[in-house]
Coordinates of C-alpha atoms and ligand atoms in Angstrom, one line a residue:
M1 CA 36.8 37.3 -15.3
S2 CA 33.4 39.9 -16.1
N3 CA 30.3 38.8 -17.4
R4 CA 28.8 41.9 -19.4
T5 CA 30.1 43.9 -21.9
L6 CA 29.0 47.2 -24.4
A7 CA 27.6 46.1 -27.7
I8 CA 26.9 49.7 -30.0
L9 CA 24.8 48.9 -33.1
K10 CA 26.8 51.8 -34.8
P11 CA 24.8 53.6 -37.4
D12 CA 25.1 51.9 -40.7
C13 CA 23.6 49.2 -38.9
I14 CA 20.7 51.4 -38.3
R15 CA 20.8 52.7 -41.7
K16 CA 20.6 49.0 -43.5
N17 CA 17.6 48.2 -41.2
L18 CA 19.9 45.6 -39.7
I19 CA 19.1 45.9 -36.1
G20 CA 17.0 42.7 -36.1
K21 CA 19.2 40.4 -37.7
V22 CA 22.1 41.7 -35.5
I23 CA 20.4 41.5 -32.1
A24 CA 19.4 38.2 -32.8
Q25 CA 22.5 36.3 -34.0
I26 CA 23.8 38.2 -30.3
Q27 CA 20.9 36.6 -28.7
D28 CA 21.5 33.4 -30.7
A29 CA 24.7 33.3 -29.2
G30 CA 24.0 33.2 -26.0
F31 CA 23.8 36.6 -24.8
K32 CA 21.3 38.2 -22.3
V33 CA 20.6 41.7 -22.8
V34 CA 20.5 43.8 -20.4
A35 CA 19.7 47.2 -21.3
L36 CA 19.2 49.1 -24.5
R37 CA 18.5 52.5 -25.9
M38 CA 18.3 54.2 -29.4
V39 CA 20.7 57.2 -29.0
K40 CA 22.1 60.0 -31.4
L41 CA 25.3 60.5 -30.1
T42 CA 26.1 64.4 -30.3
P43 CA 30.1 65.0 -31.4
D44 CA 30.5 65.5 -27.6
A45 CA 29.4 62.1 -26.7
A46 CA 31.2 60.4 -28.8
M47 CA 34.5 62.0 -28.4
G48 CA 34.2 61.1 -25.1
F49 CA 33.3 57.4 -25.7
Y50 CA 36.2 57.3 -28.1
E51 CA 38.8 59.5 -25.7
I52 CA 40.6 56.3 -25.8
H53 CA 41.6 57.9 -29.8
K54 CA 42.1 61.1 -30.1
E55 CA 45.3 60.9 -31.3
R56 CA 44.6 58.4 -34.0
P57 CA 44.1 59.8 -37.8
F58 CA 40.4 58.4 -38.0
F59 CA 39.7 59.8 -34.9
K60 CA 37.6 63.0 -36.9
D61 CA 36.4 60.6 -39.2
L62 CA 34.8 58.5 -36.6
I63 CA 33.6 61.4 -35.2
E64 CA 31.5 62.1 -38.4
Y65 CA 30.3 58.4 -38.7
M66 CA 29.4 58.2 -35.3
T67 CA 27.6 61.1 -34.4
S68 CA 25.6 60.3 -38.7
G69 CA 22.9 59.2 -37.5
P70 CA 21.5 57.4 -34.2
C71 CA 22.9 53.8 -32.9
L72 CA 21.9 51.5 -30.5
P73 CA 24.4 50.6 -27.2
I74 CA 23.5 47.6 -25.6
A75 CA 24.7 46.1 -22.4
L76 CA 25.0 42.0 -22.6
E77 CA 25.2 39.5 -20.2
K78 CA 27.1 36.1 -20.7
E79 CA 29.8 34.1 -18.9
N80 CA 32.7 35.5 -20.7
A81 CA 31.1 37.9 -22.6
V82 CA 33.7 40.4 -23.2
E83 CA 35.8 37.6 -25.1
D84 CA 33.2 36.0 -26.3
F85 CA 31.8 39.0 -28.1
R86 CA 34.5 40.2 -30.0
K87 CA 34.9 36.6 -31.4
L88 CA 31.1 36.7 -32.3
I89 CA 31.8 40.5 -34.1
G90 CA 34.9 39.3 -36.1
A91 CA 38.1 41.3 -36.2
T92 CA 37.4 45.1 -36.7
D93 CA 38.6 45.2 -40.3
P94 CA 35.5 42.8 -41.6
Q95 CA 38.0 41.3 -44.5
K96 CA 40.3 40.2 -42.1
A97 CA 36.8 39.3 -40.1
A98 CA 36.5 35.4 -39.9
E99 CA 33.6 33.5 -41.7
G100 CA 30.3 33.7 -40.3
T101 CA 31.0 36.9 -38.0
I102 CA 29.0 40.3 -37.5
R103 CA 31.4 41.7 -39.2
K104 CA 31.9 39.4 -42.3
L105 CA 28.9 38.8 -42.9
Y106 CA 27.7 43.1 -42.7
A107 CA 30.2 45.0 -42.4
E108 CA 31.9 47.6 -45.2
S109 CA 34.9 48.8 -44.3
I110 CA 37.4 49.2 -41.2
Q111 CA 35.8 52.2 -40.0
E112 CA 32.1 51.2 -40.8
N113 CA 31.9 47.8 -39.4
I114 CA 28.3 47.9 -37.8
V115 CA 28.9 47.1 -34.6
H116 CA 31.2 47.6 -31.7
G117 CA 32.7 45.7 -28.4
S118 CA 34.0 46.6 -25.5
D119 CA 37.9 45.0 -25.6
S120 CA 38.3 44.1 -21.4
D121 CA 36.4 43.3 -19.0
E122 CA 37.4 47.1 -17.3
N123 CA 36.7 49.0 -20.3
A124 CA 33.0 46.9 -20.2
A125 CA 32.3 48.3 -17.1
K126 CA 33.3 51.8 -17.9
E127 CA 31.0 51.7 -21.5
I128 CA 28.2 50.2 -20.0
L129 CA 27.6 53.3 -17.7
H130 CA 28.7 55.5 -20.1
F131 CA 25.3 55.1 -21.4
F132 CA 23.0 53.6 -18.7
S133 CA 22.6 54.6 -14.8
R134 CA 23.3 51.3 -12.2
K135 CA 19.4 52.0 -11.3
E136 CA 18.2 50.7 -14.3
L137 CA 20.7 48.1 -14.5
L138 CA 19.9 47.4 -11.3
E139 CA 15.9 47.4 -12.2
N140 CA 16.8 46.0 -15.4
Y141 CA 18.9 42.5 -14.2
A142 CA 15.9 42.1 -11.4
S143 CA 13.0 41.9 -14.3
Ligands
CMP201 P1 35.5 50.4 -32.6 O1 35.5 48.6 -32.5 O2 34.3 51.2 -32.3 O3 36.3 51.0 -31.8 C1 37.2 52.2 -32.8 C2 36.5 52.2 -34.1 O4 37.5 53.0 -34.8 C3 36.4 51.6 -34.7 O5 35.3 50.1 -33.9 C4 36.4 51.2 -36.1 O6 35.0 52.0 -36.4 C5 37.6 52.7 -36.3 N1 38.3 52.2 -36.7 C6 39.0 51.6 -36.3 N2 40.1 51.1 -37.0 C7 40.6 52.3 -38.0 C8 41.3 52.9 -39.3 N3 42.5 52.4 -39.7 N4 40.7 53.6 -40.1 C9 39.0 54.2 -39.5 N5 37.9 53.3 -38.8 C10 39.0 53.0 -37.8

């Protein structure tokens, strides 16, 4: 069991002015923010991050959406982080997400779904390093 996961507040979350509300919900659920940055992804960076989906029919739209404005990657820490964070955000499709989850509360569609959460401990470790250096993760951890 890992204690870290990567969240990304996606461009629709930023456009809707929901950064504060979503981070408050994440922290109220017991997650600690280890590192955070606002970044506008280039198409290459978005394609690299979502490489696993490159054969999917929605890939092109996904890249357009993820590069349509800034997003906010956040490295989070909590016991059982990956599973607990996925419970907090709810199903990918907001119509199928449980009541009270972040996607149920705020997401428009299966694509514009407000927030990303890593789907396994292995991917969490890779995804965190996609956005944050080992050095800054260590420095932040010590503070
Ligand atoms: P995320 O959890 O970041 O992982 C992949 C993303 O692709 C997902 O959230 C959605 O934004 C998008 N996605 C997944 N499935 C679909 C789909 N069927 N149609 C459109 N977009 C999708």
